[in-house]
Each structure stands twice: as structure tokens, then as C-alpha cells.
Amino acid sequence: MAITSANQLELLQTAEAVAREKMIDPSLVVEAMEESLARAAKSRYGSEMDIRVKIDRRTGRANFTRVRTVVEDEELENYQAELTVEQAKQYLEDPKVGDQYIEEVPPVEMGRIAAQSAKQVILQKVREAERDRQYEEFKDRAGTIINGVVKREEYGNVIVDIGRGEGILRRNEKIGREAYRPNDRIRCYIKDVRREARGPQIFLSRTAPEFMAELFKMEVPEIYDGIIEIKAVARDPGSRAKIGVISYDGSIDPVGACVGMRGSRVQAVVNELQGEKIDIIPWNEDMPTFLVNALQPAEVTKVVLDEDAERIEVVVPDEQLSLAIGRRGQNVRLASQLTGLDIDIMTEEEESKRRQAEFEERTKLFMDNLDLDEFFAQLLVSEGFTTLEEVAYVEIDELTVIDGVDDDTAEELQARARDVLEAQAKAALDNARALGAEDSLIDFEGLTPQMVEALAKDDIKTLEDFATCADWELAGGWTTVDGQRHKDDGLLEPFDVGLEEAQNMVMTARVLLGWVDPTEMEPEAEDDGETEETEEA
């Protein structure tokens, strides 16, 4: 094929036809043609030459040029594409390094092999442009619902035609035992769009909680308009789901709006999700109240929230336990996902036994350490005293309110408690020293002798050892592995040392050791101070 005036316009017409068919920019096709013609010219004139082709966008005329770049004498490697400054003087007036000498060369006759190679280059460029267009089109649609047609099934994964591209619905993203045949219509949630070597991969889902939220947005105008917001969704795909909603308009009931007239709105979502039962729950900022709603239809007697551990204890009547837990733990599992908290469910009888055990344990503590009879020790526990520290250092008025306790008795109680605490501290300190604890750690402010003993048992014996600890190693924490939360016990957790307190102690130790510059720790506080001074001035 020779680039002659007869087929110059045909080049542009072909480029426009291909671009129209693939829905890409015609200039990309023309660029691919220029590259393919340049490759054919190199095979004719020599691969060392820098041959470039420019196709006129109006006439279709292909202009073949040879480019030679001016380089330093010692850098001349390819004499076909490079010139020294001296050599360039015969072509250019005042050549400098980096200048280019461009000369036109005759167009080439394309043989069969060259034409085939050119075709491959054009196809490759067109494919790349098509992939880029597809990625750009779908990347912003992640997080939305799309309608498609099933093309085929591969190893349990469904390939879905979604218009100008293909999406994949993996088998673990299908609801239950859904089965699809070619040409079935399907509605999916676009979970992710990734750019990969073989083209954009569009991952679809029907089990994602967001799929349900988007379905409700389509069915409930108030959600679409922002009057009602979906705060949380938890699903056991194909079986049961819970959804927490809140209304920003006092006159609109969020649950009623989502259910619809005679259940029409929620039924439309249920039908799409293969009969998945949906509990619609009013959202509440107060987490215990929201959890009580989330555990419906079970009745809850008592809720105890531990925010630090992100755990919540729920007490239910004995006959309500199975209802609260649900079949195979489904109800409590969904409530846990909805609230983001670990839930411990116990019956009133179990809670009563636990309270009784705690009561007996504290009673024994006071009997053994303060030399009290059982009745007197029980009186202390009943008044809310749980530790020897509370008895030793509480205001004396709080002891004298107990029946039969006057000022003298209260002072005697406190003296006994302090004596025991001092003896325990001395024993702990002696044991810590015996384990090798150094004065730098013992004298560190904030650590009691019992804490130092616990650290020494774990081979933390110096202030340097302490400064290398992580806050969670001292205060404990939670780790999530494979979706399951596991408790990490902290060395100082038995002494009620929280994460923030542990963080402060470790940072203080690092400052004392000179590892951290204290002026770099609170730049914001300093800025605030400067601002206040400026305002006062």
C-alpha cells in the first residue's frame, strides 16, 4: 500500500469510522496510524533512523520526516539519528546541543508484512484507547446500582454485560444459591473498578450492605432527597437484614416512610433481594438505646456499655434469650454489625449469679484485709466500696453514712486500709528490686510499686525498656483478625491504666531520656497561645 493522493482521504475516513464504532477520539486512531507508518518506514530505511510521520488532519496527506539531534562529540552513538555540532554546521546556521535537523524523506511502499504490522499497531492502540475510555466511564460509577444482562457463567462467576463494558459478579457476591442463565436481566451494585493490564475490571455485588442502601434510596424519595438518612446496614444475604434510619424532619416517621403504604416500598426491596427479611430500626445517637431497638423483637432488661473495649453487655429475661440470639446467632450478629460493638448477651439469672459472685469476692477482700466480720464487710460492699484504695482515701463523711459507723470507727477503718496498702506496696517494691527493676523505673512518676513489679515480671526493668513499649502493650486493646475481634491483655490493664494515660507515660519517659524534643510535641498548643497573646495585645 502506497500513501498516494488516491487514498489520503481514505485514511481519515477509516480513522473516523473506527473512532465512531469504538466511541473513542478520532485523533487517537490517527496517532496509531502515524506510529504504524513510521514503523513501516523504519523497516525500509533502517531501524536506527528516527523516522516520524505526521498525517494532516484536513487533507489526510502523510508527511515522512527524518529527525537528527545535535549531541556532544563524545556522546555520539547513533550516527543515523544524531549529529555532532561540527557536522550540523552544514545544515544549520548556529547549531547547539539539543537542536534538531529535520529533512523530508520519500513516502514508502508498504509491503504485505509491513501492512500487517501496521494493522496490529492500530488495533493495539485502539484497544488501549477503548480500555481507557471504559475505565474513565465506570470509575465514577463505583458505589451505584447498574442494570445488566447475563452473558455467561464461568466457574460460578457471572459475566454481566453492562452496556459499554463487562462486569464480573463473583460467586461469593451472589445471594444464596442464585442461578442465572444467559440473557437474564440482573441488577447489581458496582463495588469496585480497577485498572488492570487486560483492561478495566468492574466488580459487581449483590451481597454488599451498600446494595440494600442504594435500593432503598431508589424506592424511598425521602432518602434520595436527604430528609431520611440510612445510618447503618447489616446483612445476612438472602436471609435477614437490619437497617438503621433517622429522619431530619420531625413530621416524617423514618420507619414508616421506608415501609411505605401497605409495605409497598420495603416489599420492592425484599423482592429484589430474593425474599430477604428486613428489620427497619430507628437510629439513636445513644448507643445503648439504639442497641435495644436493634435487638428487636427481643426485650432487653439492662444494657451496660464499655466504650473503651467497644463491648456492650445486654441482660434479657430468661425466656427471651433464644429470641435475642436468633437462629444460629443471626439476630445478635446483625445487631453487632449494625452498632459496631461486640455484644455479650446474658439472662437475668446469669447476671444475678455474676453480681452475687462479685459481691462475695469483695466481701472476702474486706474481711481478710481489714479484719472485719462478714456483716460489716457486706455493709461496705452494699454502699458501693469495691477496693481498699476507696476505703483508705475516701472522704470520711462517706464512711460515716453507713449505719453503726461513727468518726472513730471510720478513722480506724481507713488506718487499717492504709496499713495494708503500704505493706502490699513494700512487698511489691521488694519483689520488683529482686527481679532486677532499676531506680530509674521505680522513681518514674505515675508507676506504683505494683505496676513496677508487673513490668519487671515481663522483663521491663529500666526506664529505657519502658520507653520502648507501645501504648497498647501497657493498656491492652483489641485486634481484628479475619473479622473476629481478639483481646490483647495489657501489662498495666489490671491497674485501670487507659490507652491515653499509657500514651502520656511512654511519651514522658521518652522526653526524660532525650529521645523526643518536648517542643515538637505540642505545636498546635503553642500556636494557640500565640494567637491568644495576639488577640490580647
Coordinates of C-alpha atoms in Angstrom, one line a residue:
M1 CA 0.0 0.0 0.0
A2 CA 1.5 3.3 -1.0
I3 CA 0.4 6.6 0.6
T4 CA -0.9 8.4 -2.6
S5 CA -3.4 11.1 -3.1
A6 CA -5.9 8.5 -4.1
N7 CA -6.1 7.0 -0.6
Q8 CA -5.1 10.0 1.6
L9 CA -8.7 11.0 2.4
E10 CA -9.5 7.3 2.9
L11 CA -7.1 7.3 5.9
L12 CA -9.1 10.0 7.7
Q13 CA -12.4 8.3 6.8
T14 CA -11.1 5.0 8.2
A15 CA -9.9 6.7 11.4
E16 CA -13.3 8.4 11.9
A17 CA -15.2 5.2 11.2
V18 CA -13.1 3.2 13.7
A19 CA -13.4 6.0 16.3
R20 CA -17.2 6.2 15.9
E21 CA -17.5 2.4 16.2
K22 CA -15.3 2.2 19.4
M23 CA -16.5 5.5 20.8
I24 CA -13.0 7.0 21.1
D25 CA -11.3 10.2 20.0
P26 CA -10.5 10.1 16.2
S27 CA -7.1 11.7 16.9
L28 CA -6.1 8.6 18.8
V29 CA -6.7 6.4 15.8
V30 CA -4.8 8.9 13.5
E31 CA -1.9 8.8 16.0
A32 CA -1.9 5.0 15.8
M33 CA -1.8 5.2 12.0
E34 CA 1.2 7.7 12.2
E35 CA 3.0 5.3 14.5
S36 CA 2.3 2.3 12.2
L37 CA 3.5 4.2 9.1
A38 CA 6.7 5.3 11.0
R39 CA 7.4 1.7 11.9
A40 CA 7.0 0.6 8.3
A41 CA 9.3 3.4 7.2
K42 CA 12.0 2.3 9.7
S43 CA 11.9 -1.2 8.3
R44 CA 12.5 0.3 4.8
Y45 CA 15.1 3.0 5.7
G46 CA 16.8 1.3 8.7
S47 CA 15.7 0.9 12.3
E48 CA 18.5 3.2 13.6
M49 CA 16.9 6.2 11.9
D50 CA 14.4 8.4 13.8
I51 CA 11.6 8.5 11.2
R52 CA 8.5 10.3 12.1
V53 CA 5.1 10.5 10.3
K54 CA 2.6 13.3 10.5
I55 CA -0.9 13.0 8.9
D56 CA -2.6 16.2 8.0
R57 CA -5.9 16.2 9.8
R58 CA -7.7 18.0 6.9
T59 CA -6.2 16.5 3.8
G60 CA -5.0 13.2 5.0
R61 CA -1.6 13.7 3.5
A62 CA 1.1 11.7 5.3
N63 CA 4.4 13.6 5.7
F64 CA 7.5 11.4 6.3
T65 CA 10.5 13.1 8.0
R66 CA 13.9 12.0 9.3
V67 CA 15.0 13.7 12.6
R68 CA 18.6 14.0 13.6
T69 CA 19.5 15.5 17.1
V70 CA 22.7 17.5 17.8
V71 CA 24.8 16.0 20.6
E72 CA 28.3 16.4 22.1
D73 CA 31.1 14.8 20.2
E74 CA 31.8 12.2 22.9
E75 CA 28.1 11.3 23.2
L76 CA 27.6 10.4 19.5
E77 CA 26.4 6.8 19.4
N78 CA 23.9 6.5 16.6
Y79 CA 25.2 8.5 13.6
Q80 CA 21.9 7.8 11.7
A81 CA 19.8 9.7 14.3
E82 CA 22.5 12.0 15.8
L83 CA 24.9 14.8 14.7
T84 CA 27.9 16.4 16.3
V85 CA 27.9 20.2 16.4
E86 CA 30.6 20.3 13.7
Q87 CA 28.5 18.0 11.4
A88 CA 25.4 20.1 12.0
K89 CA 27.0 23.3 10.7
Q90 CA 26.5 22.2 7.1
Y91 CA 22.7 22.1 7.7
L92 CA 22.1 24.7 10.5
E93 CA 23.3 28.2 10.9
D94 CA 24.3 28.2 14.6
P95 CA 23.8 24.6 15.9
K96 CA 23.7 23.9 19.6
V97 CA 23.4 20.7 21.6
G98 CA 19.7 19.6 21.6
D99 CA 18.8 21.2 18.3
Q100 CA 17.2 19.0 15.7
Y101 CA 17.7 18.8 11.9
I102 CA 14.6 17.7 10.1
E103 CA 14.5 16.6 6.5
E104 CA 11.7 15.2 4.5
V105 CA 12.1 11.7 3.1
P106 CA 10.1 10.0 0.3
P107 CA 7.0 8.0 1.3
V108 CA 7.4 4.3 1.5
E109 CA 5.7 1.5 -0.3
M110 CA 4.1 -0.8 2.2
G111 CA 4.6 -4.5 1.6
R112 CA 2.3 -7.2 2.9
I113 CA 4.2 -7.8 6.1
A114 CA 4.6 -4.1 6.8
A115 CA 0.9 -3.6 6.2
Q116 CA 0.0 -6.4 8.6
S117 CA 2.4 -4.9 11.3
A118 CA 0.7 -1.5 10.8
K119 CA -2.7 -3.1 11.3
Q120 CA -1.6 -4.7 14.6
V121 CA -0.2 -1.4 15.9
I122 CA -3.5 0.4 15.0
L123 CA -5.6 -2.4 16.7
Q124 CA -3.4 -2.3 19.8
K125 CA -3.7 1.5 20.1
V126 CA -7.5 1.3 19.6
R127 CA -7.8 -1.4 22.2
E128 CA -5.8 0.7 24.7
A129 CA -7.9 3.8 24.0
E130 CA -11.1 1.7 24.4
R131 CA -9.9 0.4 27.8
D132 CA -9.1 3.9 29.0
R133 CA -12.5 5.2 27.9
Q134 CA -14.2 2.3 29.7
Y135 CA -12.3 2.9 32.9
E136 CA -12.9 6.6 32.8
E137 CA -16.6 5.9 32.2
F138 CA -17.1 3.5 35.1
K139 CA -14.6 4.6 37.7
D140 CA -17.0 7.4 38.9
R141 CA -19.9 5.0 38.9
A142 CA -18.5 2.8 41.7
G143 CA -21.0 2.8 44.6
T144 CA -24.0 2.9 42.3
I145 CA -26.5 0.3 41.1
I146 CA -26.4 -0.8 37.4
N147 CA -28.7 -2.9 35.3
G148 CA -27.1 -5.5 33.1
V149 CA -27.7 -8.7 31.1
V150 CA -26.1 -12.0 31.9
K151 CA -23.7 -13.1 29.2
R152 CA -22.2 -16.3 30.6
E153 CA -21.1 -18.1 33.7
E154 CA -17.5 -19.1 34.4
Y155 CA -16.7 -21.3 37.4
G156 CA -19.6 -19.9 39.3
N157 CA -18.8 -16.3 38.5
V158 CA -21.3 -14.4 36.3
I159 CA -20.1 -12.2 33.5
V160 CA -22.6 -9.3 33.0
D161 CA -23.0 -7.1 30.0
I162 CA -23.4 -3.5 31.4
G163 CA -23.6 -1.6 28.2
R164 CA -20.1 -0.4 27.1
G165 CA -18.3 -2.9 29.2
E166 CA -18.4 -6.2 31.1
G167 CA -18.7 -6.7 34.9
I168 CA -17.9 -9.7 36.9
L169 CA -20.3 -10.9 39.7
R170 CA -18.2 -13.4 41.8
R171 CA -20.0 -16.4 43.3
N172 CA -19.4 -15.1 46.8
E173 CA -21.1 -11.8 45.8
K174 CA -24.3 -13.7 44.8
I175 CA -27.3 -14.0 47.1
G176 CA -27.7 -17.6 48.4
R177 CA -28.0 -20.0 45.6
E178 CA -28.9 -17.6 42.9
A179 CA -28.6 -19.1 39.4
Y180 CA -28.6 -17.1 36.2
R181 CA -29.0 -18.1 32.5
P182 CA -27.7 -16.1 29.5
N183 CA -29.8 -13.1 28.6
D184 CA -31.3 -12.9 32.1
R185 CA -31.7 -9.3 33.3
I186 CA -29.8 -8.5 36.6
R187 CA -29.4 -5.6 38.9
C188 CA -26.1 -5.2 40.8
Y189 CA -24.0 -2.8 42.9
I190 CA -20.7 -1.6 41.4
K191 CA -18.4 -2.5 44.2
D192 CA -15.0 -1.6 42.7
V193 CA -13.5 -0.5 39.4
R194 CA -9.8 -1.3 38.9
R195 CA -7.4 -0.5 36.0
E196 CA -5.6 -3.7 35.1
A197 CA -3.3 -4.8 32.3
R198 CA -6.0 -6.7 30.5
G199 CA -8.4 -3.8 30.8
P200 CA -10.6 -2.3 33.5
Q201 CA -12.1 -4.9 35.9
I202 CA -15.6 -4.0 37.1
F203 CA -16.5 -5.9 40.2
L204 CA -20.2 -6.3 41.0
S205 CA -22.0 -7.4 44.1
R206 CA -25.5 -8.3 45.3
T207 CA -24.5 -9.1 48.9
A208 CA -22.9 -5.8 49.8
P209 CA -24.8 -3.8 52.5
E210 CA -24.5 -0.8 50.3
F211 CA -26.6 -2.6 47.6
M212 CA -29.5 -2.6 50.0
A213 CA -29.0 1.0 51.0
E214 CA -29.0 2.1 47.3
L215 CA -32.2 0.0 46.7
F216 CA -33.9 1.9 49.5
K217 CA -32.7 5.2 48.0
M218 CA -34.4 4.2 44.7
E219 CA -37.6 3.2 46.4
V220 CA -37.9 5.9 49.1
P221 CA -37.9 9.5 47.8
E222 CA -37.3 10.9 51.3
I223 CA -33.9 9.1 51.4
Y224 CA -33.0 10.3 47.9
D225 CA -33.8 13.9 49.0
G226 CA -31.8 13.6 52.2
I227 CA -34.8 14.0 54.6
I228 CA -34.1 10.5 55.8
E229 CA -30.6 9.1 56.1
I230 CA -29.5 5.4 56.3
K231 CA -27.0 5.4 59.2
A232 CA -26.1 1.7 59.2
V233 CA -26.9 -1.6 57.3
A234 CA -26.1 -5.2 58.4
R235 CA -27.0 -8.1 56.2
D236 CA -27.0 -11.9 56.2
P237 CA -27.5 -12.0 52.4
G238 CA -30.7 -13.8 51.3
S239 CA -31.9 -14.4 54.8
R240 CA -32.2 -11.4 57.0
A241 CA -31.0 -7.8 57.3
K242 CA -31.2 -4.8 59.7
I243 CA -31.1 -1.2 58.6
G244 CA -30.9 1.9 60.9
V245 CA -32.6 5.1 59.7
I246 CA -33.0 8.6 61.0
S247 CA -35.3 11.4 59.9
Y248 CA -34.2 15.1 59.9
D249 CA -37.8 16.2 59.6
G250 CA -39.8 15.8 62.9
S251 CA -43.1 15.3 60.9
I252 CA -41.8 12.3 59.0
D253 CA -41.5 8.8 60.6
P254 CA -38.3 7.2 59.1
V255 CA -39.5 3.6 59.7
G256 CA -43.0 4.3 58.2
A257 CA -41.5 6.1 55.2
C258 CA -39.2 3.1 54.4
V259 CA -42.0 0.6 54.8
G260 CA -44.4 2.5 52.6
M261 CA -48.1 2.2 52.1
R262 CA -49.1 -1.4 53.0
G263 CA -45.4 -2.2 52.9
S264 CA -45.0 -1.5 49.2
R265 CA -41.6 0.2 49.4
V266 CA -39.9 -2.4 51.6
Q267 CA -41.5 -5.2 49.6
A268 CA -39.9 -4.0 46.4
V269 CA -36.5 -4.2 48.1
V270 CA -37.3 -7.6 49.6
N271 CA -38.4 -9.0 46.1
E272 CA -35.1 -7.8 44.6
L273 CA -33.1 -9.5 47.4
Q274 CA -34.7 -12.9 47.0
G275 CA -37.1 -12.6 50.0
E276 CA -34.5 -11.3 52.5
K277 CA -36.4 -10.3 55.7
I278 CA -35.6 -6.6 56.6
D279 CA -35.9 -5.1 60.1
I280 CA -36.1 -1.3 59.8
I281 CA -34.8 0.3 63.1
P282 CA -34.9 4.0 64.2
W283 CA -31.4 5.2 64.7
N284 CA -30.4 6.8 68.0
E285 CA -27.2 8.6 68.9
D286 CA -27.3 6.9 72.3
M287 CA -25.8 3.5 71.5
P288 CA -27.5 1.5 74.3
T289 CA -30.9 2.8 73.2
F290 CA -30.1 2.0 69.5
L291 CA -28.9 -1.5 70.5
V292 CA -32.2 -2.1 72.4
N293 CA -34.0 -1.2 69.1
A294 CA -31.6 -3.3 67.1
L295 CA -32.2 -6.5 69.2
Q296 CA -36.0 -6.4 68.5
P297 CA -38.2 -8.4 68.7
A298 CA -36.4 -9.5 71.9
E299 CA -37.0 -7.4 75.0
V300 CA -33.9 -6.0 76.9
T301 CA -33.9 -5.6 80.7
K302 CA -30.5 -3.9 81.1
V303 CA -27.6 -2.6 79.0
V304 CA -24.0 -1.9 80.2
L305 CA -21.7 -0.2 77.7
D306 CA -17.9 -0.3 77.8
E307 CA -16.8 2.3 75.3
D308 CA -13.1 1.7 75.7
A309 CA -13.4 -2.0 74.8
E310 CA -16.2 -1.4 72.3
R311 CA -18.2 -4.0 74.1
I312 CA -21.7 -4.0 75.4
E313 CA -23.4 -6.3 77.9
V314 CA -27.1 -7.0 77.4
V315 CA -29.3 -8.6 80.0
V316 CA -32.6 -10.2 78.8
P317 CA -35.3 -12.2 80.6
D318 CA -34.6 -16.0 80.6
E319 CA -37.4 -16.7 78.2
Q320 CA -36.2 -14.1 75.7
L321 CA -32.6 -15.4 75.4
S322 CA -33.2 -17.6 72.3
L323 CA -35.1 -14.8 70.6
A324 CA -32.4 -12.3 71.3
I325 CA -29.7 -14.6 70.0
G326 CA -31.7 -15.7 67.0
R327 CA -31.3 -18.7 64.8
R328 CA -27.6 -19.7 64.6
G329 CA -26.9 -16.4 66.4
Q330 CA -28.2 -14.3 63.5
N331 CA -30.1 -11.7 65.4
V332 CA -27.3 -10.8 67.8
R333 CA -24.7 -11.0 65.0
L334 CA -26.6 -8.5 62.8
A335 CA -27.1 -6.2 65.8
S336 CA -23.4 -6.3 66.5
Q337 CA -22.6 -5.4 62.8
L338 CA -25.2 -2.6 62.9
T339 CA -23.8 -1.0 66.1
G340 CA -20.1 -1.8 65.6
L341 CA -19.9 -3.3 69.1
D342 CA -19.2 -6.7 70.5
I343 CA -22.3 -7.9 72.3
D344 CA -22.4 -10.2 75.3
I345 CA -25.9 -11.5 76.0
M346 CA -26.8 -13.0 79.3
T347 CA -30.0 -13.9 81.1
E348 CA -31.2 -12.2 84.3
E349 CA -30.3 -15.3 86.2
E350 CA -26.7 -15.4 84.9
E351 CA -26.3 -11.7 85.7
S352 CA -27.7 -12.2 89.2
K353 CA -25.2 -15.1 89.7
R354 CA -22.3 -12.9 88.5
R355 CA -23.3 -10.0 90.7
Q356 CA -23.5 -12.3 93.7
A357 CA -20.0 -13.7 92.9
E358 CA -18.6 -10.2 92.7
F359 CA -20.4 -9.3 96.0
E360 CA -18.9 -12.3 97.7
E361 CA -15.4 -11.6 96.3
R362 CA -15.4 -8.0 97.5
T363 CA -16.8 -9.0 100.9
K364 CA -14.0 -11.5 101.3
L365 CA -11.4 -8.9 100.3
F366 CA -12.6 -6.6 103.2
M367 CA -12.9 -9.4 105.7
D368 CA -9.4 -10.7 105.0
N369 CA -7.6 -7.4 104.8
L370 CA -9.5 -5.2 107.3
D371 CA -10.2 -7.8 109.9
L372 CA -14.0 -7.3 109.7
D373 CA -16.8 -9.7 110.3
E374 CA -18.9 -10.7 107.3
F375 CA -21.9 -8.4 108.1
F376 CA -19.7 -5.3 108.4
A377 CA -17.8 -6.2 105.1
Q378 CA -21.2 -6.7 103.3
L379 CA -22.3 -3.2 104.5
L380 CA -19.2 -1.7 102.9
V381 CA -19.8 -3.5 99.6
S382 CA -23.5 -2.6 99.6
E383 CA -22.5 1.1 99.9
G384 CA -20.5 0.8 96.7
F385 CA -17.0 0.3 98.0
T386 CA -15.0 -2.1 95.8
T387 CA -11.3 -1.6 96.6
L388 CA -9.1 -1.0 99.6
E389 CA -8.0 2.3 98.0
E390 CA -11.5 3.6 98.1
V391 CA -11.8 2.9 101.8
A392 CA -8.4 4.3 102.6
Y393 CA -8.6 7.6 100.8
V394 CA -12.3 8.5 100.6
E395 CA -13.7 11.5 102.5
I396 CA -14.6 10.3 106.0
D397 CA -18.2 11.6 105.6
E398 CA -18.8 8.8 103.0
L399 CA -18.0 6.2 105.6
T400 CA -20.0 7.7 108.5
V401 CA -23.2 7.5 106.4
I402 CA -23.1 3.7 107.0
D403 CA -25.3 2.6 109.9
G404 CA -23.2 2.0 113.0
V405 CA -20.1 3.8 111.7
D406 CA -19.0 6.9 113.7
D407 CA -15.9 9.0 113.2
D408 CA -13.7 6.8 115.3
T409 CA -14.7 3.7 113.5
A410 CA -14.2 5.4 110.1
E411 CA -10.8 6.5 111.1
E412 CA -9.9 3.0 112.3
L413 CA -11.1 1.5 109.0
Q414 CA -9.0 4.0 107.0
A415 CA -5.9 3.4 109.1
R416 CA -6.2 -0.4 108.7
A417 CA -6.7 0.0 104.9
R418 CA -3.7 2.3 104.6
D419 CA -1.5 -0.1 106.6
V420 CA -2.5 -3.0 104.3
L421 CA -1.8 -0.9 101.2
E422 CA 1.6 0.2 102.5
A423 CA 2.5 -3.4 103.3
Q424 CA 1.4 -4.5 99.8
A425 CA 3.4 -1.7 98.2
K426 CA 6.5 -2.5 100.2
A427 CA 6.2 -6.2 99.3
A428 CA 5.7 -5.4 95.6
L429 CA 8.7 -3.0 95.7
D430 CA 11.0 -5.6 97.3
N431 CA 9.9 -8.2 94.8
A432 CA 10.5 -5.7 91.9
R433 CA 14.0 -5.0 93.1
A434 CA 14.6 -8.7 93.4
L435 CA 13.6 -9.2 89.8
G436 CA 16.1 -6.5 88.7
A437 CA 14.0 -3.3 88.5
E438 CA 16.2 -0.3 88.5
D439 CA 15.7 3.0 90.3
S440 CA 15.1 4.9 87.0
L441 CA 11.9 2.8 86.6
I442 CA 10.9 2.7 90.3
D443 CA 11.2 6.5 90.7
F444 CA 9.2 7.3 87.5
E445 CA 6.1 9.3 88.3
G446 CA 2.8 7.6 87.7
L447 CA 4.0 4.0 88.3
T448 CA 3.0 2.4 91.6
P449 CA 5.2 -0.4 93.2
Q450 CA 2.6 -3.0 92.0
M451 CA 2.9 -1.7 88.4
V452 CA 6.7 -1.8 88.6
E453 CA 6.5 -5.4 89.8
A454 CA 4.2 -6.3 86.9
L455 CA 6.6 -4.7 84.4
A456 CA 9.7 -6.3 86.0
K457 CA 8.0 -9.7 85.7
D458 CA 7.7 -9.1 81.9
D459 CA 11.4 -8.1 81.7
I460 CA 10.8 -4.4 81.6
K461 CA 13.4 -3.2 84.2
T462 CA 14.7 0.2 83.2
L463 CA 13.2 3.5 82.0
E464 CA 14.7 2.7 78.6
D465 CA 12.8 -0.6 78.5
F466 CA 9.6 1.3 79.4
A467 CA 10.1 4.0 76.8
T468 CA 10.2 1.4 74.0
C469 CA 6.8 0.0 74.9
A470 CA 3.7 0.7 72.8
D471 CA 0.7 2.1 74.5
W472 CA -1.5 -0.9 73.7
E473 CA 1.2 -3.2 75.3
L474 CA 0.6 -1.4 78.6
A475 CA -3.2 -0.6 78.4
G476 CA -4.3 -3.5 76.3
G477 CA -6.6 -3.3 73.2
W478 CA -8.4 -5.2 70.6
T479 CA -7.2 -6.7 67.3
T480 CA -9.4 -7.7 64.4
V481 CA -8.3 -10.9 62.6
D482 CA -10.5 -12.4 59.8
G483 CA -13.4 -10.3 61.0
Q484 CA -13.1 -11.6 64.6
R485 CA -12.1 -9.2 67.4
H486 CA -9.4 -10.6 69.8
K487 CA -8.5 -9.2 73.2
D488 CA -4.8 -8.1 73.8
D489 CA -4.1 -8.0 77.5
G490 CA -2.1 -5.0 78.7
L491 CA 0.6 -5.2 81.4
L492 CA -0.9 -2.3 83.3
E493 CA -4.5 -3.1 82.4
P494 CA -5.3 -4.7 85.8
F495 CA -4.4 -1.3 87.4
D496 CA -7.0 0.5 85.2
V497 CA -4.5 2.3 83.1
G498 CA -6.2 3.5 79.9
L499 CA -4.8 3.9 76.4
E500 CA -4.4 7.7 76.7
E501 CA -2.7 7.5 80.1
A502 CA -0.3 4.8 78.8
Q503 CA 0.5 7.0 75.8
N504 CA 1.3 10.0 78.0
M505 CA 3.5 8.0 80.3
V506 CA 5.5 6.5 77.5
M507 CA 6.0 9.9 75.8
T508 CA 7.1 11.4 79.2
A509 CA 9.7 8.7 79.6
R510 CA 11.0 9.4 76.0
V511 CA 11.3 13.1 76.8
L512 CA 13.2 12.4 80.1
L513 CA 15.6 10.2 78.1
G514 CA 16.1 12.9 75.5
W515 CA 14.6 10.7 72.7
V516 CA 11.9 13.2 71.9
D517 CA 12.1 17.0 71.9
P518 CA 9.1 18.3 74.0
T519 CA 8.9 21.5 71.9
E520 CA 7.9 19.3 68.9
M521 CA 5.1 17.5 70.7
E522 CA 2.6 20.3 71.0
P523 CA 3.0 22.8 68.1
E524 CA -0.8 23.4 68.0
A525 CA -0.9 24.4 71.7
E526 CA 1.9 26.8 71.1
D527 CA 0.2 28.3 68.1
D528 CA -3.0 28.7 70.1
G529 CA -1.1 30.5 72.8
E530 CA 0.5 32.9 70.3
T531 CA -3.0 33.6 68.8
E532 CA -4.4 34.4 72.3
E533 CA -1.5 36.7 73.1
T534 CA -2.0 38.5 69.8
E535 CA -5.7 38.9 70.5
E536 CA -5.0 40.3 74.0
A537 CA -2.5 42.7 72.5

